[in-house]
Amino acid sequence: MDRPAPPLPPTAYVVLGMLRLGAQSGYDIKQAVDISTRFFWSISEAQLYPTLADLEEKGLIEGRDAPRGKRKRRVYEVTPTGETALKRWLSREEALSFEVRDVAMLKLFFADAVDDDQGVALVAQMRTRSEATLEHLRPQLDSTFEETGDEDPPRFPGIALRLGIAVHESIIAALHDFEAELERRG
Amino acid sequence: MDRPAPPLPPTAYVVLGMLRLGAQSGYDIKQAVDISTRFFWSISEAQLYPTLADLEEKGLIEGRDAPRGKRKRRVYEVTPTGETALKRWLSREEALSFEVRDVAMLKLFFADAVDDDQGVALVAQMRTRSEATLEHLRPQLDSTFEETGDEDPPRFPGIALRLGIAVHESIIAALHDFEAELERRG
DNA sequence: CCTAACATGTAAACTGTTACATGATTCC
DNA sequence: GGAATCATGTAACAGTTTACATGTTAGG
């Protein structure tokens, strides 16, 4: 009587996916997330380590202690069950939730309550923010991303990266227009 | 000894801001949020009504019962204190947090684990999703947005709207390129 | 010697959602 | 008569963050 296993939270698939891409320890996963998926899915340590324990308990990953010197360390591998679970999730037809929480957009939306130059300042701040994001993303276009060895390097992380870059470029362009437009009136 | 009041959560400013733009009841605010700010800041009823109670208790808004027939209803106004709080928030210099939670991007990032045509399907699904969003946003460009009466119509909601449209247009364009690129290889 | 990076974890608190509950009114 | 909309709310839960806690190792 296999009751259908309750679906895992997206965060669990991030862990599974990162291990599959070559990350070994929880620390590795955290590093990888912080330079890549964090722009559309962030994870904190307080989530990560319990998730690893949970996935191991469920048999989707297998861990073993692999200390470096006296520094404790635990490395994991994705089990066949875990591989299947990841693929099933990737293939599953479902609505794909997309949520944004952006305080800057909120302030922009309500900016009629304050002076126009405050609105201009806000737009400028948003532009700077996207420029900073681009400075994180652009250099990664070059980096080889070849954790798996080399035989069949993953291509989709690069696609996700390029999408992120395109979005922030368009944000910058639009904000640039708004700045001009608002200053014309001021 | 006015201890500096603990800062309100962004959701509280949405409520304050929407009332200022002409919403009267909690229900009004919910409607307004669902067609506008929800694309960068959503609110559920379970958050909204307690927030209204909290803001009233703090003196930032003032409510009175205004039933329609036998259907109970409570309307609110922003007090001078509330107005000040909103303006102070809008003018405050601070880091503006920006977070995205997008399951589609996650699947895209890890799509090397499945067949290429699954990746293509995912890209198509994401494109459809942004197209649907545009269908919500574009019509609002025309709508007059004149809740305050007419004397001085708010302009920034329109700017926020145009930014959202620009972003989704660029997403669609980028995804379109990826589809072509992936099919060339398949 | 000291700082940054490596490495893992827990407890408490907080935020936010889902599902539920209730009832009136309008429009077809 | 029934569905959609108007209108307000609560309880339980899920997910996430912050702050704390601890110790090692490499490099300047």
PDB file of C-alpha atoms in Angstrom, chain B:
ATOM      1  CA  MET B   1       9.932  59.700  26.198  1.00  0.00           C
ATOM      2  CA  ASP B   2       8.687  58.575  22.838  1.00  0.00           C
ATOM      3  CA  ARG B   3      10.435  55.344  22.297  1.00  0.00           C
ATOM      4  CA  PRO B   4      10.834  55.099  18.537  1.00  0.00           C
ATOM      5  CA  ALA B   5       7.893  52.982  17.409  1.00  0.00           C
ATOM      6  CA  PRO B   6       8.951  49.581  16.101  1.00  0.00           C
ATOM      7  CA  PRO B   7       8.851  49.736  12.315  1.00  0.00           C
ATOM      8  CA  LEU B   8       5.718  48.438  10.656  1.00  0.00           C
ATOM      9  CA  PRO B   9       5.899  45.544   8.223  1.00  0.00           C
ATOM     10  CA  PRO B  10       5.618  46.516   4.528  1.00  0.00           C
ATOM     11  CA  THR B  11       2.126  45.023   4.448  1.00  0.00           C
ATOM     12  CA  ALA B  12       0.952  47.727   6.844  1.00  0.00           C
ATOM     13  CA  TYR B  13       2.138  50.413   4.432  1.00  0.00           C
ATOM     14  CA  VAL B  14       0.253  48.731   1.619  1.00  0.00           C
ATOM     15  CA  VAL B  15      -2.904  49.078   3.678  1.00  0.00           C
ATOM     16  CA  LEU B  16      -2.104  52.677   4.542  1.00  0.00           C
ATOM     17  CA  GLY B  17      -1.228  53.459   0.948  1.00  0.00           C
ATOM     18  CA  MET B  18      -4.321  51.867  -0.525  1.00  0.00           C
ATOM     19  CA  LEU B  19      -6.587  53.723   1.864  1.00  0.00           C
ATOM     20  CA  ARG B  20      -4.841  56.904   0.859  1.00  0.00           C
ATOM     21  CA  LEU B  21      -5.468  56.102  -2.801  1.00  0.00           C
ATOM     22  CA  GLY B  22      -9.173  55.884  -2.115  1.00  0.00           C
ATOM     23  CA  ALA B  23      -9.932  52.375  -0.907  1.00  0.00           C
ATOM     24  CA  GLN B  24     -12.455  52.422   1.921  1.00  0.00           C
ATOM     25  CA  SER B  25     -13.012  48.943   3.328  1.00  0.00           C
ATOM     26  CA  GLY B  26     -10.812  45.938   3.873  1.00  0.00           C
ATOM     27  CA  TYR B  27     -12.561  44.369   0.943  1.00  0.00           C
ATOM     28  CA  ASP B  28     -11.656  47.360  -1.247  1.00  0.00           C
ATOM     29  CA  ILE B  29      -8.028  47.057  -0.249  1.00  0.00           C
ATOM     30  CA  LYS B  30      -7.993  43.379  -1.095  1.00  0.00           C
ATOM     31  CA  GLN B  31      -9.466  44.078  -4.531  1.00  0.00           C
ATOM     32  CA  ALA B  32      -6.939  46.807  -5.207  1.00  0.00           C
ATOM     33  CA  VAL B  33      -4.001  44.686  -4.095  1.00  0.00           C
ATOM     34  CA  ASP B  34      -5.144  41.766  -6.226  1.00  0.00           C
ATOM     35  CA  ILE B  35      -5.026  43.768  -9.428  1.00  0.00           C
ATOM     36  CA  SER B  36      -1.955  45.889  -8.684  1.00  0.00           C
ATOM     37  CA  THR B  37       0.603  45.332  -5.959  1.00  0.00           C
ATOM     38  CA  ARG B  38       0.068  41.601  -5.876  1.00  0.00           C
ATOM     39  CA  PHE B  39       2.613  41.299  -8.693  1.00  0.00           C
ATOM     40  CA  PHE B  40       5.302  42.441  -6.277  1.00  0.00           C
ATOM     41  CA  TRP B  41       3.546  42.245  -2.913  1.00  0.00           C
ATOM     42  CA  SER B  42       0.534  40.037  -2.232  1.00  0.00           C
ATOM     43  CA  ILE B  43      -1.670  40.057   0.846  1.00  0.00           C
ATOM     44  CA  SER B  44      -4.183  37.504   2.081  1.00  0.00           C
ATOM     45  CA  GLU B  45      -7.353  38.279   4.012  1.00  0.00           C
ATOM     46  CA  ALA B  46      -5.867  36.544   7.007  1.00  0.00           C
ATOM     47  CA  GLN B  47      -3.185  39.215   7.050  1.00  0.00           C
ATOM     48  CA  LEU B  48      -5.297  42.127   5.980  1.00  0.00           C
ATOM     49  CA  TYR B  49      -7.962  42.220   8.655  1.00  0.00           C
ATOM     50  CA  PRO B  50      -5.575  41.875  11.599  1.00  0.00           C
ATOM     51  CA  THR B  51      -3.406  44.568  10.008  1.00  0.00           C
ATOM     52  CA  LEU B  52      -6.380  46.942   9.852  1.00  0.00           C
ATOM     53  CA  ALA B  53      -7.128  46.265  13.522  1.00  0.00           C
ATOM     54  CA  ASP B  54      -3.506  46.833  14.431  1.00  0.00           C
ATOM     55  CA  LEU B  55      -3.235  50.097  12.518  1.00  0.00           C
ATOM     56  CA  GLU B  56      -6.408  51.351  14.106  1.00  0.00           C
ATOM     57  CA  GLU B  57      -5.166  50.463  17.571  1.00  0.00           C
ATOM     58  CA  LYS B  58      -1.978  52.375  16.842  1.00  0.00           C
ATOM     59  CA  GLY B  59      -3.954  55.389  15.680  1.00  0.00           C
ATOM     60  CA  LEU B  60      -2.670  55.397  12.100  1.00  0.00           C
ATOM     61  CA  ILE B  61      -6.121  54.816  10.700  1.00  0.00           C
ATOM     62  CA  GLU B  62      -9.620  55.446  12.002  1.00  0.00           C
ATOM     63  CA  GLY B  63     -12.493  53.122  11.266  1.00  0.00           C
ATOM     64  CA  ARG B  64     -16.232  53.367  11.558  1.00  0.00           C
ATOM     65  CA  ASP B  65     -19.005  50.916  10.793  1.00  0.00           C
ATOM     66  CA  ALA B  66     -20.727  51.650   7.525  1.00  0.00           C
ATOM     67  CA  PRO B  67     -23.019  48.718   6.780  1.00  0.00           C
ATOM     68  CA  ARG B  68     -24.740  48.420   3.418  1.00  0.00           C
ATOM     69  CA  GLY B  69     -28.203  47.289   4.292  1.00  0.00           C
ATOM     70  CA  LYS B  70     -27.744  44.402   6.678  1.00  0.00           C
ATOM     71  CA  ARG B  71     -24.357  43.507   5.291  1.00  0.00           C
ATOM     72  CA  LYS B  72     -21.780  44.595   7.783  1.00  0.00           C
ATOM     73  CA  ARG B  73     -18.983  46.769   6.560  1.00  0.00           C
ATOM     74  CA  ARG B  74     -16.299  48.896   8.130  1.00  0.00           C
ATOM     75  CA  VAL B  75     -14.602  51.805   6.412  1.00  0.00           C
ATOM     76  CA  TYR B  76     -11.351  53.471   7.336  1.00  0.00           C
ATOM     77  CA  GLU B  77      -9.523  56.744   6.929  1.00  0.00           C
ATOM     78  CA  VAL B  78      -5.851  57.497   7.293  1.00  0.00           C
ATOM     79  CA  THR B  79      -5.213  59.789  10.252  1.00  0.00           C
ATOM     80  CA  PRO B  80      -2.582  62.567  10.148  1.00  0.00           C
ATOM     81  CA  THR B  81      -0.337  60.270  12.197  1.00  0.00           C
ATOM     82  CA  GLY B  82      -0.824  57.574   9.581  1.00  0.00           C
ATOM     83  CA  GLU B  83      -0.085  59.971   6.764  1.00  0.00           C
ATOM     84  CA  THR B  84       3.162  60.965   8.463  1.00  0.00           C
ATOM     85  CA  ALA B  85       4.125  57.341   9.023  1.00  0.00           C
ATOM     86  CA  LEU B  86       3.558  56.543   5.353  1.00  0.00           C
ATOM     87  CA  LYS B  87       5.616  59.522   4.204  1.00  0.00           C
ATOM     88  CA  ARG B  88       8.405  58.739   6.636  1.00  0.00           C
ATOM     89  CA  TRP B  89       8.538  55.184   5.335  1.00  0.00           C
ATOM     90  CA  LEU B  90       8.611  56.383   1.725  1.00  0.00           C
ATOM     91  CA  SER B  91      11.404  58.846   2.489  1.00  0.00           C
ATOM     92  CA  ARG B  92      13.441  56.549   4.698  1.00  0.00           C
ATOM     93  CA  GLU B  93      16.829  55.621   3.347  1.00  0.00           C
ATOM     94  CA  GLU B  94      17.237  51.912   3.693  1.00  0.00           C
ATOM     95  CA  ALA B  95      18.192  48.802   1.817  1.00  0.00           C
ATOM     96  CA  LEU B  96      15.175  47.716  -0.205  1.00  0.00           C
ATOM     97  CA  SER B  97      14.742  43.993   0.061  1.00  0.00           C
ATOM     98  CA  PHE B  98      13.917  42.172  -3.140  1.00  0.00           C
ATOM     99  CA  GLU B  99      13.069  38.507  -3.088  1.00  0.00           C
ATOM    100  CA  VAL B 100      11.851  36.136  -5.711  1.00  0.00           C
ATOM    101  CA  ARG B 101      10.502  32.626  -5.201  1.00  0.00           C
ATOM    102  CA  ASP B 102      10.073  31.033  -8.577  1.00  0.00           C
ATOM    103  CA  VAL B 103       9.607  27.292  -8.897  1.00  0.00           C
ATOM    104  CA  ALA B 104       9.799  27.568 -12.693  1.00  0.00           C
ATOM    105  CA  MET B 105      13.301  29.055 -12.561  1.00  0.00           C
ATOM    106  CA  LEU B 106      14.280  26.286 -10.178  1.00  0.00           C
ATOM    107  CA  LYS B 107      13.113  23.613 -12.574  1.00  0.00           C
ATOM    108  CA  LEU B 108      14.812  25.409 -15.431  1.00  0.00           C
ATOM    109  CA  PHE B 109      18.066  25.537 -13.502  1.00  0.00           C
ATOM    110  CA  PHE B 110      18.044  21.777 -12.889  1.00  0.00           C
ATOM    111  CA  ALA B 111      16.525  20.757 -16.221  1.00  0.00           C
ATOM    112  CA  ASP B 112      19.705  19.023 -17.378  1.00  0.00           C
ATOM    113  CA  ALA B 113      18.529  16.030 -15.326  1.00  0.00           C
ATOM    114  CA  VAL B 114      15.682  15.353 -17.764  1.00  0.00           C
ATOM    115  CA  ASP B 115      15.222  15.171 -21.526  1.00  0.00           C
ATOM    116  CA  ASP B 116      15.695  18.275 -23.585  1.00  0.00           C
ATOM    117  CA  ASP B 117      12.071  18.339 -24.700  1.00  0.00           C
ATOM    118  CA  GLN B 118      11.034  18.627 -21.054  1.00  0.00           C
ATOM    119  CA  GLY B 119      13.252  21.675 -20.853  1.00  0.00           C
ATOM    120  CA  VAL B 120      11.617  23.100 -23.942  1.00  0.00           C
ATOM    121  CA  ALA B 121       8.179  22.437 -22.481  1.00  0.00           C
ATOM    122  CA  LEU B 122       9.192  24.241 -19.321  1.00  0.00           C
ATOM    123  CA  VAL B 123      10.426  27.269 -21.216  1.00  0.00           C
ATOM    124  CA  ALA B 124       7.149  27.325 -23.137  1.00  0.00           C
ATOM    125  CA  GLN B 125       5.183  27.109 -19.914  1.00  0.00           C
ATOM    126  CA  MET B 126       7.113  30.011 -18.452  1.00  0.00           C
ATOM    127  CA  ARG B 127       6.470  32.054 -21.556  1.00  0.00           C
ATOM    128  CA  THR B 128       2.754  31.332 -21.356  1.00  0.00           C
ATOM    129  CA  ARG B 129       2.760  32.355 -17.743  1.00  0.00           C
ATOM    130  CA  SER B 130       4.303  35.737 -18.511  1.00  0.00           C
ATOM    131  CA  GLU B 131       1.929  36.211 -21.412  1.00  0.00           C
ATOM    132  CA  ALA B 132      -0.988  35.625 -19.060  1.00  0.00           C
ATOM    133  CA  THR B 133       0.472  38.156 -16.644  1.00  0.00           C
ATOM    134  CA  LEU B 134       0.742  40.698 -19.437  1.00  0.00           C
ATOM    135  CA  GLU B 135      -2.907  40.137 -20.234  1.00  0.00           C
ATOM    136  CA  HIS B 136      -3.690  41.260 -16.715  1.00  0.00           C
ATOM    137  CA  LEU B 137      -1.339  44.192 -16.753  1.00  0.00           C
ATOM    138  CA  ARG B 138      -1.723  45.694 -20.225  1.00  0.00           C
ATOM    139  CA  PRO B 139      -5.431  46.588 -19.961  1.00  0.00           C
ATOM    140  CA  GLN B 140      -4.668  48.616 -16.850  1.00  0.00           C
ATOM    141  CA  LEU B 141      -2.534  51.023 -18.830  1.00  0.00           C
ATOM    142  CA  ASP B 142      -5.739  52.534 -20.166  1.00  0.00           C
ATOM    143  CA  SER B 143      -7.826  52.453 -16.999  1.00  0.00           C
ATOM    144  CA  THR B 144      -7.900  55.864 -15.467  1.00  0.00           C
ATOM    145  CA  PHE B 145      -6.909  55.028 -11.895  1.00  0.00           C
ATOM    146  CA  GLU B 146      -8.689  58.111 -10.614  1.00  0.00           C
ATOM    147  CA  GLU B 147      -9.862  56.941  -7.196  1.00  0.00           C
ATOM    148  CA  THR B 148      -8.951  60.210  -5.487  1.00  0.00           C
ATOM    149  CA  GLY B 149     -11.471  62.168  -7.513  1.00  0.00           C
ATOM    150  CA  ASP B 150      -9.552  63.771 -10.346  1.00  0.00           C
ATOM    151  CA  GLU B 151      -7.807  66.846  -9.060  1.00  0.00           C
ATOM    152  CA  ASP B 152      -4.344  65.273  -8.874  1.00  0.00           C
ATOM    153  CA  PRO B 153      -4.337  61.714 -10.187  1.00  0.00           C
ATOM    154  CA  PRO B 154      -1.532  59.453  -8.904  1.00  0.00           C
ATOM    155  CA  ARG B 155       1.140  58.811 -11.512  1.00  0.00           C
ATOM    156  CA  PHE B 156       3.413  56.302  -9.816  1.00  0.00           C
ATOM    157  CA  PRO B 157       1.078  53.321  -9.945  1.00  0.00           C
ATOM    158  CA  GLY B 158       1.261  53.690 -13.709  1.00  0.00           C
ATOM    159  CA  ILE B 159       5.047  53.734 -13.597  1.00  0.00           C
ATOM    160  CA  ALA B 160       5.088  50.578 -11.489  1.00  0.00           C
ATOM    161  CA  LEU B 161       2.692  49.032 -13.976  1.00  0.00           C
ATOM    162  CA  ARG B 162       4.859  49.913 -16.944  1.00  0.00           C
ATOM    163  CA  LEU B 163       7.901  48.467 -15.203  1.00  0.00           C
ATOM    164  CA  GLY B 164       6.065  45.199 -14.659  1.00  0.00           C
ATOM    165  CA  ILE B 165       5.043  45.104 -18.296  1.00  0.00           C
ATOM    166  CA  ALA B 166       8.607  45.781 -19.436  1.00  0.00           C
ATOM    167  CA  VAL B 167       9.940  42.969 -17.266  1.00  0.00           C
ATOM    168  CA  HIS B 168       7.502  40.385 -18.543  1.00  0.00           C
ATOM    169  CA  GLU B 169       8.047  41.470 -22.116  1.00  0.00           C
ATOM    170  CA  SER B 170      11.764  40.941 -21.721  1.00  0.00           C
ATOM    171  CA  ILE B 171      11.168  37.557 -20.105  1.00  0.00           C
ATOM    172  CA  ILE B 172       9.031  36.521 -23.061  1.00  0.00           C
ATOM    173  CA  ALA B 173      11.642  37.702 -25.543  1.00  0.00           C
ATOM    174  CA  ALA B 174      14.440  35.847 -23.771  1.00  0.00           C
ATOM    175  CA  LEU B 175      12.388  32.667 -23.447  1.00  0.00           C
ATOM    176  CA  HIS B 176      11.521  32.873 -27.114  1.00  0.00           C
ATOM    177  CA  ASP B 177      15.219  32.923 -27.955  1.00  0.00           C
ATOM    178  CA  PHE B 178      15.878  29.953 -25.695  1.00  0.00           C
ATOM    179  CA  GLU B 179      13.133  27.941 -27.325  1.00  0.00           C
ATOM    180  CA  ALA B 180      14.666  28.518 -30.740  1.00  0.00           C
ATOM    181  CA  GLU B 181      18.109  27.729 -29.410  1.00  0.00           C
ATOM    182  CA  LEU B 182      17.039  24.491 -27.752  1.00  0.00           C
ATOM    183  CA  GLU B 183      15.097  23.304 -30.746  1.00  0.00           C
ATOM    184  CA  ARG B 184      18.029  23.938 -33.040  1.00  0.00           C
ATOM    185  CA  ARG B 185      19.902  21.386 -30.991  1.00  0.00           C
ATOM    186  CA  GLY B 186      17.097  18.814 -30.572  1.00  0.00           C
TER     187      GLY B 186
END
